């Protein structure tokens, strides 16, 4: 029975050709004494690597494991090297196999079998790297879907042919022409570069935030400048890796300029406004601000487009940077953290009101959060009310009268206790009811 491959689809013909080629290679290996000797060397290399790993791995783990709680540079390096200990077995097997390959090529003039085994050990090392060592989710995904397929092609000997085929396939985009291989290389390199850029940006940002001697606005500006520099450098490196000349991006830059002029005006305005805010230091993270609309909150995050405010009730308000430039914003933290508050109260008309200011001012001054500068507590008469004489005490404190700082509540208790201690009555509404033409009783 014969099977006509010529009548089958092209993909089946290629698969059959690869299968026949693999069968011929396997048959040659099975019938060749040199191949059997190479199989023996592979087994011997693996067994020797396994025996050495059993003895060396516990020693390396003890040597590289630092004492608990140590954060020195040496301890960090030891922890970093410790995570690569699982690669010891495949790398030792690869090294011993490489020595065996040199011996077989010198004796038999051939080393295809042992070279294949050496590639298999590298594939196993890559598999261990992805499954056991890499912990970052993005890098693990990149290793699973990019590194392992590439290493599998390399182990089977198809990598060079695959690269040649991909280099032959070209795609044109206007005046720019590039191969499919360059696109794949750009995707891989871009993913790695921008992951490195993100990691570098996080490390740089954390380092800048720890510089307490720098003003908050300067720290924010330095962090943003570092972010732009890191990702700009990553973009330039990616263009160089893909082989795209920067001059060819002139048309794209012109299109972006037109887009900014029409559809992206607000985005550009917000970005530039954010830079101005950072340079002038008018508002930064930690400032408590009140918007022109009446909403207020603490700035918890700044982005290239907007400021994010958190209110006392936990809501987040996203305010475009342009609003901080073009509208009226009250910044309670801009000129320092001292703020003035007042608490109103009333006393009975039977009270000698000349005594009230000294009593209340002395009582409020005992609060540990109340300041004597810029002004000490000040009790003022406000009005003759319907039920009593209205007063208010003004006082200065550091910070805001928010959830954690109950300044007004504490001062209210002090006023109550002081008035009670001096037998001063706090009035309540009283009404006199006059009955006219009331019927007389019998």
Coordinates of C-alpha atoms in Angstrom, one line a residue:
X1 CA 0.0 0.0 0.0
X2 CA 1.4 3.4 -1.0
X3 CA 0.6 6.8 0.3
X4 CA 0.8 9.7 -2.2
X5 CA 2.1 12.8 -0.4
X6 CA 1.9 14.9 -3.5
X7 CA -1.9 15.0 -3.2
X8 CA -1.8 16.2 0.4
X9 CA -1.7 19.8 1.7
X10 CA 1.6 21.5 1.9
X11 CA 1.6 21.5 5.7
X12 CA 1.2 17.7 5.8
X13 CA 4.0 17.2 3.3
X14 CA 6.3 19.3 5.4
X15 CA 5.3 17.4 8.6
X16 CA 5.9 14.1 6.8
X17 CA 9.3 15.4 5.6
X18 CA 10.4 16.3 9.1
X19 CA 9.2 12.9 10.4
X20 CA 11.1 11.0 7.8
X21 CA 14.2 13.2 8.5
X22 CA 13.9 12.5 12.2
X23 CA 13.5 8.8 11.5
X24 CA 16.6 8.7 9.4
X25 CA 18.6 10.5 12.2
X26 CA 17.2 8.2 14.9
X27 CA 18.0 5.1 12.7
X28 CA 21.5 6.3 12.1
X29 CA 22.0 6.9 15.9
X30 CA 20.7 3.5 16.8
X31 CA 22.9 1.6 14.4
X32 CA 26.1 3.6 15.0
X33 CA 28.7 2.5 17.6
X34 CA 29.8 6.1 17.9
X35 CA 26.2 7.1 18.8
X36 CA 26.0 4.4 21.5
X37 CA 29.2 5.7 23.0
X38 CA 27.8 9.2 23.1
X39 CA 24.6 7.9 24.8
X40 CA 26.9 6.3 27.4
X41 CA 28.8 9.5 27.9
X42 CA 25.5 11.4 28.3
X43 CA 24.3 9.0 31.0
X44 CA 27.6 9.1 32.7
X45 CA 27.6 12.9 32.7
X46 CA 24.1 13.0 34.1
X47 CA 24.9 10.5 36.9
X48 CA 28.1 12.3 37.8
X49 CA 26.3 15.7 37.9
X50 CA 23.5 14.1 40.1
X51 CA 26.1 12.7 42.6
X52 CA 27.9 16.0 42.8
X53 CA 24.7 17.9 43.2
X54 CA 23.7 15.8 46.2
X55 CA 26.9 16.7 47.9
X56 CA 27.3 20.3 46.7
X57 CA 23.8 21.6 47.1
X58 CA 23.5 21.4 50.9
X59 CA 26.9 23.0 51.2
X60 CA 26.0 25.9 48.9
X61 CA 22.7 26.4 50.6
X62 CA 24.4 26.7 54.0
X63 CA 27.1 29.0 52.6
X64 CA 24.7 31.3 50.7
X65 CA 21.9 31.5 53.4
X66 CA 22.5 34.7 55.4
X67 CA 21.5 35.2 59.0
X68 CA 17.9 36.2 59.6
X69 CA 17.3 39.9 59.6
X70 CA 20.6 40.9 57.8
X71 CA 20.1 43.6 55.1
X72 CA 23.7 44.3 54.1
X73 CA 24.9 44.3 50.5
X74 CA 26.7 41.0 51.0
X75 CA 23.6 39.4 52.5
X76 CA 21.5 40.7 49.5
X77 CA 24.1 39.2 47.1
X78 CA 24.0 35.9 48.9
X79 CA 20.2 35.7 48.8
X80 CA 20.3 36.5 45.1
X81 CA 22.8 33.7 44.4
X82 CA 20.8 31.3 46.6
X83 CA 17.8 31.3 44.3
X84 CA 19.9 29.9 41.4
X85 CA 21.0 26.8 43.3
X86 CA 18.3 24.6 41.6
X87 CA 20.2 25.2 38.3
X88 CA 23.2 23.2 39.7
X89 CA 22.2 19.8 38.3
X90 CA 21.4 20.7 34.7
X91 CA 24.4 23.1 34.4
X92 CA 26.8 20.5 35.8
X93 CA 25.4 17.9 33.4
X94 CA 25.8 20.4 30.6
X95 CA 29.4 21.1 31.5
X96 CA 30.3 17.4 31.8
X97 CA 28.6 16.8 28.5
X98 CA 30.6 19.5 26.8
X99 CA 33.8 17.8 27.9
X100 CA 32.4 14.5 26.6
X101 CA 31.6 16.1 23.3
X102 CA 35.2 17.2 22.8
X103 CA 36.3 13.6 23.5
X104 CA 33.9 12.0 21.1
X105 CA 34.7 14.4 18.3
X106 CA 38.4 13.7 18.8
X107 CA 37.8 9.9 18.8
X108 CA 35.0 9.4 16.3
X109 CA 34.9 12.7 14.4
X110 CA 31.2 13.0 15.3
X111 CA 29.3 14.4 18.2
X112 CA 25.7 14.9 17.1
X113 CA 24.2 12.8 19.8
X114 CA 26.1 14.3 22.7
X115 CA 25.5 17.8 21.3
X116 CA 21.8 17.1 21.2
X117 CA 22.0 15.9 24.8
X118 CA 23.8 19.1 25.8
X119 CA 21.0 21.2 24.3
X120 CA 18.5 19.1 26.2
X121 CA 20.3 19.9 29.5
X122 CA 20.1 23.6 28.6
X123 CA 16.4 23.3 27.9
X124 CA 15.9 21.7 31.3
X125 CA 17.9 24.5 32.9
X126 CA 15.6 27.0 31.2
X127 CA 12.5 25.1 32.4
X128 CA 13.8 25.1 36.0
X129 CA 14.5 28.8 35.7
X130 CA 11.0 29.6 34.6
X131 CA 9.1 27.2 37.0
X132 CA 11.2 27.5 40.2
X133 CA 13.3 30.6 40.1
X134 CA 11.4 33.5 38.4
X135 CA 8.8 34.9 40.7
X136 CA 7.7 38.0 38.8
X137 CA 4.4 37.3 37.0
X138 CA 5.4 39.2 33.8
X139 CA 8.8 37.5 33.5
X140 CA 7.3 34.1 34.2
X141 CA 4.8 34.6 31.4
X142 CA 7.6 35.8 29.1
X143 CA 9.6 32.7 30.0
X144 CA 6.7 30.3 29.5
X145 CA 5.6 31.6 26.1
X146 CA 8.9 32.9 24.7
X147 CA 12.0 31.4 26.4
X148 CA 10.8 27.8 26.6
X149 CA 9.6 27.6 23.0
X150 CA 12.9 29.1 21.8
X151 CA 14.9 26.6 23.9
X152 CA 12.7 23.8 22.6
X153 CA 13.5 24.7 19.0
X154 CA 17.2 25.1 19.9
X155 CA 17.2 21.6 21.5
X156 CA 15.6 20.0 18.5
X157 CA 18.0 21.8 16.1
X158 CA 15.2 23.8 14.3
X159 CA 16.1 27.3 15.7
X160 CA 18.5 28.4 12.9
X161 CA 16.0 27.3 10.2
X162 CA 13.2 29.0 11.9
X163 CA 15.2 32.3 12.2
X164 CA 16.1 32.1 8.5
X165 CA 12.5 31.6 7.5
X166 CA 11.3 34.5 9.6
X167 CA 14.1 36.8 8.2
X168 CA 12.9 36.0 4.7
X169 CA 9.4 37.2 5.5
X170 CA 9.1 41.0 5.2
X171 CA 6.4 43.5 6.0
X172 CA 6.2 47.1 4.6
X173 CA 4.7 50.0 6.4
X174 CA 5.0 53.1 4.2
X175 CA 8.6 53.8 3.7
X176 CA 9.6 51.4 6.5
X177 CA 10.3 47.7 5.7
X178 CA 11.2 45.2 8.3
X179 CA 11.1 41.4 8.7
X180 CA 8.9 39.3 10.8
X181 CA 11.9 38.3 12.8
X182 CA 12.6 42.0 13.6
X183 CA 9.1 42.3 14.9
X184 CA 9.4 39.3 17.2
X185 CA 12.8 40.5 18.3
X186 CA 11.3 43.9 19.0
X187 CA 8.4 42.4 21.0
X188 CA 10.8 40.3 23.1
X189 CA 13.4 43.1 23.6
X190 CA 10.6 45.7 24.2
X191 CA 9.0 43.5 26.9
X192 CA 12.3 43.0 28.7
X193 CA 13.4 46.6 28.3
X194 CA 10.2 48.1 29.6
X195 CA 10.1 45.6 32.5
X196 CA 13.7 46.7 33.4
X197 CA 12.5 50.3 33.0
X198 CA 9.6 49.7 35.3
X199 CA 11.8 48.0 37.9
X200 CA 14.5 50.8 37.6
X201 CA 11.8 53.4 37.9
X202 CA 10.4 51.8 41.1
X203 CA 13.8 51.6 42.6
X204 CA 14.7 55.1 41.7
X205 CA 11.4 56.4 43.0
X206 CA 11.8 54.6 46.3
X207 CA 15.3 56.0 46.6
X208 CA 14.2 59.6 45.9
X209 CA 11.3 59.3 48.4
X210 CA 13.8 58.4 51.2
X211 CA 15.7 61.7 50.7
X212 CA 14.0 63.6 53.5
X213 CA 16.3 66.6 53.1
X214 CA 14.7 67.3 49.7
X215 CA 11.5 69.4 49.6
X216 CA 8.4 67.2 48.6
X217 CA 7.9 69.1 45.3
X218 CA 11.6 68.5 44.4
X219 CA 11.2 64.8 45.2
X220 CA 8.2 64.6 42.9
X221 CA 9.9 66.5 40.1
X222 CA 13.0 64.3 40.4
X223 CA 10.9 61.1 40.3
X224 CA 9.0 62.2 37.2
X225 CA 12.2 63.3 35.5
X226 CA 13.8 59.9 36.2
X227 CA 10.7 58.2 34.9
X228 CA 10.8 60.1 31.6
X229 CA 14.6 59.5 31.2
X230 CA 14.4 55.8 31.9
X231 CA 11.5 55.0 29.6
X232 CA 12.9 57.4 26.9
X233 CA 16.2 55.5 27.0
X234 CA 14.3 52.2 26.8
X235 CA 12.4 53.5 23.7
X236 CA 15.6 54.6 22.0
X237 CA 17.2 51.2 22.7
X238 CA 14.2 49.4 21.3
X239 CA 14.3 51.4 18.1
X240 CA 17.9 50.6 17.7
X241 CA 17.4 46.9 18.3
X242 CA 14.5 46.7 15.8
X243 CA 16.7 48.5 13.3
X244 CA 14.3 51.4 12.8
X245 CA 16.1 54.7 12.1
X246 CA 14.9 57.6 14.3
X247 CA 14.7 59.8 11.2
X248 CA 11.9 57.6 9.9
X249 CA 9.9 58.7 13.0
X250 CA 9.7 62.3 11.8
X251 CA 6.4 61.7 10.0
X252 CA 5.0 60.0 13.1
X253 CA 6.2 62.9 15.2
X254 CA 4.4 65.3 12.9
X255 CA 1.2 63.3 13.1
X256 CA 1.4 63.3 16.9
X257 CA 2.0 67.1 16.8
X258 CA -1.2 67.6 14.8
X259 CA -3.1 65.3 17.2
X260 CA -1.9 67.3 20.1
X261 CA -3.0 70.5 18.4
X262 CA -6.6 69.2 17.9
X263 CA -7.7 66.2 19.9
X264 CA -5.2 66.0 22.6
X265 CA -5.1 69.6 23.8
X266 CA -6.5 68.8 27.3
X267 CA -4.0 65.9 27.8
X268 CA -1.1 68.1 26.8
X269 CA -2.4 71.0 28.9
X270 CA -2.8 68.7 32.0
X271 CA 0.7 67.3 31.5
X272 CA 2.3 70.7 31.2
X273 CA 0.3 71.9 34.2
X274 CA 1.6 69.0 36.2
X275 CA 5.2 70.0 35.4
X276 CA 4.5 73.6 36.4
X277 CA 3.0 72.4 39.7
X278 CA 6.0 70.3 40.4
X279 CA 8.4 73.1 39.6
X280 CA 6.6 75.8 41.6
X281 CA 5.7 73.4 44.5
X282 CA 2.2 74.9 44.8
X283 CA 0.6 71.5 45.6
X284 CA 2.2 68.2 46.4
X285 CA 1.5 64.9 48.1
X286 CA 0.3 65.3 51.6
X287 CA -1.2 68.8 51.2
X288 CA -4.8 69.4 52.2
X289 CA -6.6 71.4 49.6
X290 CA -10.1 72.8 49.0
X291 CA -11.4 73.0 45.4
X292 CA -13.3 75.9 44.0
X293 CA -16.3 73.6 43.9
X294 CA -16.2 73.2 47.7
X295 CA -14.8 69.6 47.8
X296 CA -11.7 69.1 49.9
X297 CA -9.2 66.4 50.6
X298 CA -5.6 65.4 51.0
X299 CA -3.4 64.9 47.9
X300 CA -2.4 61.2 48.0
X301 CA -1.0 60.8 44.5
X302 CA 0.2 62.9 41.5
X303 CA 0.2 61.6 38.0
X304 CA 1.1 63.2 34.6
X305 CA -2.5 64.0 34.0
X306 CA -4.2 64.6 37.4
X307 CA -4.0 65.0 41.2
X308 CA -5.8 62.4 43.3
X309 CA -7.4 63.7 46.5
X310 CA -8.7 61.6 49.3
X311 CA -11.6 63.0 51.4
X312 CA -12.2 62.4 55.1
X313 CA -14.8 59.8 54.2
X314 CA -12.4 57.8 52.1
X315 CA -13.5 58.9 48.6
X316 CA -10.9 59.6 45.9
X317 CA -11.4 62.7 43.7
X318 CA -9.4 62.8 40.4
X319 CA -8.7 66.5 39.7
X320 CA -7.0 67.4 36.3
X321 CA -3.8 69.3 36.8
X322 CA -5.1 72.2 34.7
X323 CA -7.7 72.9 37.3
X324 CA -4.9 73.6 39.8
X325 CA -3.5 76.3 37.5
X326 CA -6.7 77.9 36.1
X327 CA -9.1 77.8 39.1
X328 CA -8.9 79.0 42.7
X329 CA -7.5 76.3 45.0
X330 CA -7.1 76.8 48.8
X331 CA -4.1 74.9 50.1
X332 CA -4.2 74.6 53.9
X333 CA -0.7 73.1 54.0
X334 CA 1.1 75.4 51.6
X335 CA 2.4 78.0 54.1
X336 CA 2.9 75.6 56.9
X337 CA 0.8 73.3 58.9
X338 CA -0.7 75.8 61.5
X339 CA -4.4 76.4 61.1
X340 CA -7.0 78.5 63.0
X341 CA -10.3 77.1 64.3
X342 CA -13.0 78.4 66.5
X343 CA -15.6 76.8 68.8
X344 CA -18.8 78.8 69.5
X345 CA -20.7 78.7 72.9
X346 CA -23.2 80.6 75.0
X347 CA -23.6 81.6 78.6
X348 CA -26.6 82.7 80.6
X349 CA -27.6 86.4 80.9
X350 CA -27.1 86.0 84.6
X351 CA -23.4 85.6 84.1
X352 CA -20.8 88.2 84.7
X353 CA -19.5 88.1 81.1
X354 CA -16.3 90.0 81.9
X355 CA -15.0 86.8 83.6
X356 CA -15.7 84.5 80.7
X357 CA -12.8 85.3 78.3
X358 CA -10.1 84.7 80.9
X359 CA -11.7 81.5 82.1
X360 CA -12.1 80.0 78.6
X361 CA -8.7 81.1 77.3
X362 CA -6.9 79.6 80.3
X363 CA -8.9 76.3 79.8
X364 CA -8.2 76.0 76.1
X365 CA -4.5 76.8 76.6
X366 CA -4.1 73.6 78.6
X367 CA -4.8 71.5 75.5
X368 CA -1.4 70.1 74.3
X369 CA -2.2 70.7 70.6
X370 CA -3.2 74.3 71.0
X371 CA -0.4 76.7 70.0
X372 CA 0.7 80.0 71.6
X373 CA 2.1 81.2 68.3
X374 CA 1.2 82.9 66.0
X375 CA -1.6 83.7 68.5
X376 CA -2.7 82.3 71.8
X377 CA -6.4 81.2 72.4
X378 CA -8.7 84.2 72.0
X379 CA -12.2 84.3 73.4
X380 CA -14.5 86.9 71.8
X381 CA -18.0 88.2 72.4
X382 CA -20.2 87.6 69.3
X383 CA -23.8 88.6 70.0
X384 CA -26.6 88.9 72.5
X385 CA -28.6 85.9 71.6
X386 CA -32.2 85.0 72.3
X387 CA -31.4 82.7 75.2
X388 CA -27.9 83.9 76.3
X389 CA -24.7 85.7 75.4
X390 CA -22.9 84.2 72.4
X391 CA -19.1 83.8 72.5
X392 CA -16.5 82.0 70.4
X393 CA -13.0 80.9 71.2
X394 CA -10.3 81.0 68.4
X395 CA -7.2 78.8 68.6
X396 CA -4.3 77.7 66.4
X397 CA -3.1 74.1 66.0
X398 CA -0.7 72.2 63.9
X399 CA -2.5 70.1 61.3
X400 CA -6.1 69.8 60.4
X401 CA -9.2 69.2 62.5
X402 CA -9.9 65.8 60.8
X403 CA -10.6 62.3 61.9
X404 CA -7.4 61.7 63.8
X405 CA -7.1 65.3 65.2
X406 CA -10.3 66.1 67.2
X407 CA -9.3 69.6 68.1
X408 CA -12.7 71.2 68.1
X409 CA -14.2 68.3 70.0
X410 CA -11.5 68.5 72.7
X411 CA -11.9 72.2 73.1
X412 CA -15.6 71.8 73.4
X413 CA -15.1 69.5 76.4
X414 CA -12.6 72.0 77.9
X415 CA -15.2 74.8 77.6
X416 CA -17.9 72.7 79.2
X417 CA -15.7 71.6 82.1
X418 CA -14.5 75.2 82.7
X419 CA -18.0 76.7 82.8
X420 CA -19.2 74.0 85.1
X421 CA -16.2 74.5 87.4
X422 CA -17.1 78.2 87.8
X423 CA -20.9 77.6 88.1
X424 CA -21.6 79.4 84.8
X425 CA -24.8 78.3 83.3
X426 CA -25.1 77.3 79.7
X427 CA -28.5 78.5 78.6
X428 CA -31.2 76.7 76.8
X429 CA -34.2 78.2 75.0
X430 CA -36.9 79.5 77.3
X431 CA -40.4 80.8 76.2
X432 CA -43.0 82.7 78.2
X433 CA -46.5 81.8 77.2
X434 CA -49.2 84.5 77.9
X435 CA -52.8 83.3 78.0
X436 CA -55.3 86.0 77.0
X437 CA -59.1 85.9 77.6
X438 CA -58.6 82.8 79.6
X439 CA -62.0 81.5 81.0
X440 CA -62.4 82.1 84.7
X441 CA -62.9 79.1 86.9
X442 CA -66.2 78.6 88.9

